[in-house]
Amino acid sequence: MSRPTLLIENLKLGFKSYAGLAQVLHGISLQIAQGERVALVGESGSGKSVTARIVLGLLQELRSARVEGWLEFEGKDLNTLSRRERHSLRGTKMSMIFQDPTSALNPVYTIEVLFHEVLKRANPGISRAQARKKAAEALARVAIHDPERVLQSYSFQLSGGMNQRIIIAMALANGPSLLIADEPGTALDVTVQNQTLKLMSDLVREQGTSVLFISHNLGVVREFADRVYVIYKGRMVETGPTAALFANPSHPYTRALLAAVPRLTGGGIPEIEDDSQAFYDPTVVHETSPKVEVSS
Ligand SMILES: Nc1ncnc2c1ncn2[C@@H]1O[C@H](COP(=O)(O)OP(=O)(O)OP(=O)(O)O)[C@@H](O)[C@H]1O
Ligand SMILES: [Mg+2]
């Protein structure tokens, strides 16, 4: 079997402060096979975004962060890379989509200039004309029908949904092996969000890109992910194929998370009532399968 695109084992993270070390990740493990779309779900503050930032090599550059554990990307040990090598992976082999489409696009430059910068990361010598052609093709793939006009525009002249599609086009333009999408499109209205996620889903499937998809929205996760990891207070509590995990959640926290789904209007994801149940064995990641026995 080939190596997974991303392999994380026993990843720990703490932040140093005047009050000591605050441990945020307590040894999490996760892997994503080539072309696999994996979701990471969990309540606010559980450690989803920090995990993404470690994979991108961003937290390792922070003086206050203590990162330990095994991190492997396409068979290479990420911990041994220099700052420069980590930097050159971002935007090329690994790309990222953040939550707010408008703030991700610098309003001072046209989309054409921003696109050129993105393409230069993988191909420093690319000419303006070549970049314009590639950008127009990439925009057409995300259902933008007048790429020429869009390339001459600034992000603030375009709708949120249009900007989100541009970001998806940019994130995939250099053919990354791994796309990390952290709450993509949650700043958009639900219909637009669903349309753009569908587009993203079709594109990554076509290109065979592996995806780490972070979301609060379990409805979207169900549509989009092949497999789900559930993180709770910095510990991975359950993983399984999406359909099996939704049909038969084995961990109390996952059940609580799923029970919260029908409440579409606010309120967030509730804490489970009896916290003691959550860690009846914190070292075990429950592999969900259709036959799994639910202990309660
Ligand atoms: N730079 C930092 N310095 C200190 N603590 C941090 C830093 N970044 C994140 N944390 C802490 O790490 C924990 C995990 O944060 P993280 O952003 O990963 O949560 P999350 O699961 O992405 O939540 P949300 O769903 O709200 O985005 C939180 O308690 C947060 O306060
Ligand atoms: Mg987050």
Coordinates of C-alpha atoms and ligand atoms in Angstrom, one line a residue:
M1 CA 0.0 0.0 0.0
S2 CA 1.2 3.5 -0.8
R3 CA 2.1 5.9 2.0
P4 CA -0.7 8.3 3.0
T5 CA -0.5 11.9 1.7
L6 CA -0.6 13.1 5.3
L7 CA 0.3 11.2 8.4
I8 CA 0.2 12.6 11.9
E9 CA 1.1 10.5 14.9
N10 CA 0.9 11.5 18.6
L11 CA 0.9 15.2 17.9
K12 CA 1.2 17.4 20.9
L13 CA 0.9 21.1 21.1
G14 CA 1.3 23.5 24.1
F15 CA 1.5 27.3 24.3
K16 CA 3.9 28.9 26.7
S17 CA 2.8 31.9 28.6
Y18 CA 3.7 33.6 31.8
A19 CA 1.4 31.2 33.6
G20 CA 3.2 28.1 32.3
L21 CA 2.5 25.7 29.5
A22 CA -1.2 25.4 28.3
Q23 CA -1.5 22.0 26.6
V24 CA -3.9 22.2 23.6
L25 CA -3.3 19.0 21.7
H26 CA -2.7 15.8 23.8
G27 CA -1.2 13.4 21.2
I28 CA -3.6 13.2 18.3
S29 CA -3.2 11.0 15.3
L30 CA -4.7 11.4 11.8
Q31 CA -4.0 10.2 8.3
I32 CA -5.3 11.1 4.8
A33 CA -4.8 8.8 1.9
Q34 CA -4.2 10.0 -1.6
G35 CA -7.4 11.5 -3.0
E36 CA -9.2 11.0 0.3
R37 CA -11.5 13.7 1.7
V38 CA -11.3 13.7 5.5
A39 CA -13.3 15.9 7.8
L40 CA -12.1 17.1 11.2
V41 CA -15.1 18.1 13.4
G42 CA -15.4 19.2 17.0
E43 CA -16.6 22.1 19.1
S44 CA -15.0 25.5 19.2
G45 CA -11.5 25.5 20.8
S46 CA -11.1 21.7 20.4
G47 CA -7.9 22.2 18.4
K48 CA -9.0 21.9 14.7
S49 CA -7.4 25.1 13.4
V50 CA -4.1 24.6 15.3
T51 CA -3.8 21.1 13.8
A52 CA -4.2 22.7 10.3
R53 CA -1.6 25.4 11.1
I54 CA 0.8 22.8 12.3
V55 CA 0.5 20.8 9.1
L56 CA 1.1 24.0 7.2
G57 CA 4.2 24.6 9.3
L58 CA 2.9 27.9 10.7
L59 CA 2.9 27.2 14.4
Q60 CA 6.4 25.8 14.4
E61 CA 7.5 29.3 13.6
L62 CA 5.8 30.7 16.6
R63 CA 8.1 31.1 19.6
S64 CA 5.4 30.4 22.2
A65 CA 4.3 27.1 20.6
R66 CA 5.7 23.7 21.6
V67 CA 5.0 21.2 18.9
E68 CA 5.9 17.5 19.3
G69 CA 5.1 14.3 17.3
W70 CA 5.4 12.7 14.0
L71 CA 4.3 14.7 10.9
E72 CA 4.8 13.2 7.5
F73 CA 3.7 14.6 4.1
E74 CA 4.1 12.6 0.9
G75 CA 6.5 10.3 2.7
K76 CA 8.7 13.2 4.0
D77 CA 9.3 14.0 7.6
L78 CA 8.0 17.6 8.0
N79 CA 9.9 18.1 11.2
T80 CA 13.2 18.0 9.5
L81 CA 12.3 20.7 6.9
S82 CA 13.9 24.1 7.2
R83 CA 11.7 27.2 7.5
R84 CA 12.5 28.0 3.9
E85 CA 11.4 24.5 2.7
R86 CA 8.2 24.7 4.7
H87 CA 7.5 28.1 3.2
S88 CA 8.0 26.7 -0.3
L89 CA 5.5 23.9 0.3
R90 CA 2.7 26.3 1.1
G91 CA 0.7 27.4 -1.9
T92 CA 2.3 24.7 -4.0
K93 CA 2.0 21.2 -2.7
M94 CA -0.2 22.2 0.2
S95 CA -2.8 24.9 -0.1
M96 CA -5.3 26.3 2.3
I97 CA -8.7 27.9 2.2
F98 CA -9.7 30.0 5.1
Q99 CA -13.1 31.0 6.4
D100 CA -13.6 34.6 5.1
P101 CA -13.3 34.9 1.3
T102 CA -13.1 38.7 1.2
S103 CA -10.3 39.2 3.7
A104 CA -8.2 36.4 1.9
L105 CA -8.0 38.6 -1.2
N106 CA -6.0 41.7 -0.9
P107 CA -8.3 44.6 -2.1
V108 CA -5.4 46.6 -3.3
Y109 CA -4.7 44.4 -6.3
T110 CA -6.8 43.1 -9.1
I111 CA -7.6 39.4 -9.2
E112 CA -5.2 39.1 -12.2
V113 CA -2.3 40.3 -10.1
L114 CA -3.2 38.1 -7.1
F115 CA -3.5 35.1 -9.4
H116 CA -0.1 35.8 -11.0
E117 CA 1.4 35.8 -7.5
V118 CA -0.2 32.5 -6.7
L119 CA 1.1 30.9 -10.0
K120 CA 4.6 32.3 -9.4
R121 CA 4.9 30.3 -6.2
A122 CA 5.0 27.1 -8.3
N123 CA 6.5 28.6 -11.4
P124 CA 8.6 31.7 -10.6
G125 CA 9.3 32.5 -14.3
I126 CA 5.7 32.5 -15.5
S127 CA 5.0 35.6 -17.7
R128 CA 2.0 37.8 -17.2
A129 CA 0.4 36.6 -20.4
Q130 CA 0.8 32.9 -19.5
A131 CA -0.5 33.6 -16.0
R132 CA -3.5 35.4 -17.4
K133 CA -4.3 32.4 -19.6
K134 CA -3.9 29.9 -16.8
A135 CA -6.0 32.1 -14.4
A136 CA -8.8 32.4 -16.9
E137 CA -8.9 28.7 -17.4
A138 CA -8.9 28.1 -13.6
L139 CA -11.7 30.6 -13.2
A140 CA -13.8 28.9 -15.9
R141 CA -13.4 25.6 -13.9
V142 CA -15.1 27.2 -10.9
A143 CA -18.1 28.3 -13.1
I144 CA -17.0 31.9 -13.6
H145 CA -18.3 32.6 -17.0
D146 CA -16.7 36.0 -17.7
P147 CA -13.1 35.4 -16.5
E148 CA -11.7 38.4 -18.4
R149 CA -13.9 40.8 -16.5
V150 CA -13.3 39.1 -13.2
L151 CA -9.5 39.2 -13.7
Q152 CA -9.6 43.0 -14.1
S153 CA -11.7 43.4 -11.0
Y154 CA -10.8 44.0 -7.3
S155 CA -12.3 41.6 -4.7
F156 CA -14.5 44.3 -3.3
Q157 CA -16.2 44.7 -6.7
L158 CA -17.3 41.0 -6.6
S159 CA -19.8 39.1 -4.6
G160 CA -18.8 36.9 -1.6
G161 CA -19.7 33.8 -3.5
M162 CA -17.6 34.9 -6.5
N163 CA -14.7 35.6 -4.2
Q164 CA -15.0 32.2 -2.6
R165 CA -14.9 30.6 -6.0
I166 CA -11.8 32.6 -6.9
I167 CA -10.1 31.4 -3.7
I168 CA -11.0 27.8 -4.6
A169 CA -9.6 28.3 -8.1
M170 CA -6.4 29.8 -6.6
A171 CA -6.0 27.1 -4.0
L172 CA -6.2 24.4 -6.7
A173 CA -4.3 26.3 -9.4
N174 CA -0.9 24.8 -8.6
G175 CA -2.2 21.3 -8.4
P176 CA -1.7 20.7 -4.6
S177 CA -1.5 17.2 -3.2
L178 CA -3.3 18.4 -0.1
L179 CA -5.9 21.0 0.3
I180 CA -6.8 22.2 3.8
A181 CA -10.1 23.9 4.1
D182 CA -10.9 25.5 7.5
E183 CA -14.6 26.3 7.8
P184 CA -14.7 27.4 4.1
G185 CA -17.5 29.7 3.2
T186 CA -19.0 30.0 6.7
A187 CA -19.1 33.8 6.1
L188 CA -21.4 33.2 3.2
D189 CA -25.1 32.4 3.0
V190 CA -26.0 28.8 3.2
T191 CA -27.0 28.3 -0.5
V192 CA -23.9 30.0 -1.8
Q193 CA -21.8 28.0 0.6
N194 CA -23.3 24.7 -0.5
Q195 CA -22.8 25.6 -4.2
T196 CA -19.2 26.5 -3.7
L197 CA -18.5 23.4 -1.6
K198 CA -20.1 21.2 -4.3
L199 CA -17.7 22.8 -6.8
M200 CA -14.8 22.3 -4.6
S201 CA -15.8 18.7 -4.1
D202 CA -16.1 18.1 -7.8
L203 CA -12.7 19.7 -8.5
V204 CA -10.7 17.8 -5.9
R205 CA -12.3 14.6 -7.0
E206 CA -11.2 15.3 -10.6
Q207 CA -7.7 16.3 -9.6
G208 CA -7.3 13.5 -7.0
T209 CA -6.4 16.0 -4.3
S210 CA -6.4 14.9 -0.7
V211 CA -8.5 17.2 1.6
L212 CA -8.5 18.0 5.2
F213 CA -11.9 19.6 5.7
I214 CA -12.6 21.4 8.9
S215 CA -16.2 22.3 9.8
H216 CA -18.8 22.8 12.4
N217 CA -21.5 21.9 9.9
L218 CA -22.1 18.2 10.0
G219 CA -24.7 18.4 7.2
V220 CA -21.9 19.6 4.9
V221 CA -19.5 17.1 6.3
R222 CA -21.9 14.3 5.5
E223 CA -22.1 15.4 1.9
F224 CA -18.4 16.1 1.4
A225 CA -16.2 13.7 3.5
D226 CA -15.2 10.1 2.9
R227 CA -14.1 9.8 6.5
V228 CA -14.5 11.8 9.7
Y229 CA -12.3 12.4 12.8
V230 CA -13.9 13.8 15.9
I231 CA -11.7 15.9 18.1
Y232 CA -12.7 16.8 21.7
K233 CA -10.6 19.0 23.9
G234 CA -7.4 18.3 22.0
R235 CA -8.0 14.5 21.9
M236 CA -9.2 12.4 18.9
V237 CA -12.1 10.5 20.2
E238 CA -13.5 8.8 17.2
T239 CA -12.9 8.1 13.5
G240 CA -14.7 6.2 10.8
P241 CA -16.2 6.3 7.3
T242 CA -18.7 9.1 7.2
A243 CA -21.8 7.0 6.7
A244 CA -20.9 4.5 9.4
L245 CA -20.0 7.2 11.9
F246 CA -23.2 9.1 11.3
A247 CA -25.3 5.9 11.5
N248 CA -23.5 4.5 14.5
P249 CA -21.5 6.9 16.6
S250 CA -19.7 5.1 19.4
H251 CA -18.4 7.9 21.5
P252 CA -20.7 10.0 23.7
Y253 CA -19.3 13.2 22.4
T254 CA -20.0 12.2 18.8
R255 CA -23.5 11.3 19.8
A256 CA -23.9 14.7 21.4
L257 CA -22.5 16.4 18.3
L258 CA -24.9 14.5 16.0
A259 CA -27.8 15.2 18.3
A260 CA -27.1 18.9 17.8
V261 CA -27.5 18.8 14.0
P262 CA -31.2 19.4 13.6
R263 CA -30.9 22.6 15.5
L264 CA -30.0 24.8 12.6
T265 CA -30.4 28.1 14.2
G266 CA -27.5 29.0 16.4
G267 CA -26.8 27.6 19.9
G268 CA -23.6 25.9 18.7
I269 CA -22.6 22.4 19.6
P270 CA -23.5 21.5 23.2
E271 CA -21.1 20.2 25.7
I272 CA -22.0 16.6 26.7
E273 CA -23.7 16.6 30.0
D274 CA -21.7 14.0 31.8
D275 CA -18.1 14.8 31.0
S276 CA -16.8 11.8 32.9
Q277 CA -18.2 9.5 30.1
A278 CA -16.2 11.3 27.5
F279 CA -12.9 9.8 28.5
Y280 CA -13.7 6.3 29.6
D281 CA -10.5 5.5 27.7
P282 CA -8.9 8.6 26.3
T283 CA -6.1 6.6 24.6
V284 CA -8.5 4.7 22.4
V285 CA -9.7 6.2 19.1
H286 CA -12.9 4.4 18.3
E287 CA -12.9 2.9 14.9
T288 CA -16.4 3.1 13.8
S289 CA -17.8 0.4 11.5
P290 CA -21.3 -0.5 10.7
K291 CA -21.0 -3.5 13.1
V292 CA -19.6 -1.5 16.0
E293 CA -21.1 -2.1 19.4
V294 CA -22.2 1.0 21.1
S295 CA -21.2 0.9 24.7
S296 CA -23.2 3.2 27.0
Ligands
LIG1 N1 -1.5 31.5 19.2 C1 -2.1 30.9 20.2 N2 -1.7 31.2 21.5 C2 -2.3 30.6 22.6 N3 -3.3 29.8 22.5 C3 -3.8 29.5 21.3 C4 -3.2 30.1 20.1 N4 -3.9 29.6 19.0 C5 -4.9 28.8 19.5 N5 -4.8 28.8 20.8 C6 -5.7 28.0 21.7 O1 -5.7 26.6 21.2 C7 -7.0 26.1 21.4 C8 -7.5 25.5 20.1 O2 -7.7 26.5 19.2 P1 -8.2 26.3 17.7 O3 -8.2 27.6 17.0 O4 -7.5 25.1 17.1 O5 -9.7 25.9 17.9 P2 -10.8 25.4 16.8 O6 -11.1 23.9 17.1 O7 -10.3 25.7 15.5 O8 -12.1 26.3 17.2 P3 -13.1 27.0 16.2 O9 -14.1 26.0 15.9 O10 -13.7 28.1 17.1 O11 -12.4 27.6 15.1 C9 -7.9 27.2 21.9 O12 -8.1 27.0 23.3 C10 -7.2 28.4 21.6 O13 -7.4 29.4 22.5
MG2 MG -10.9 27.1 14.0

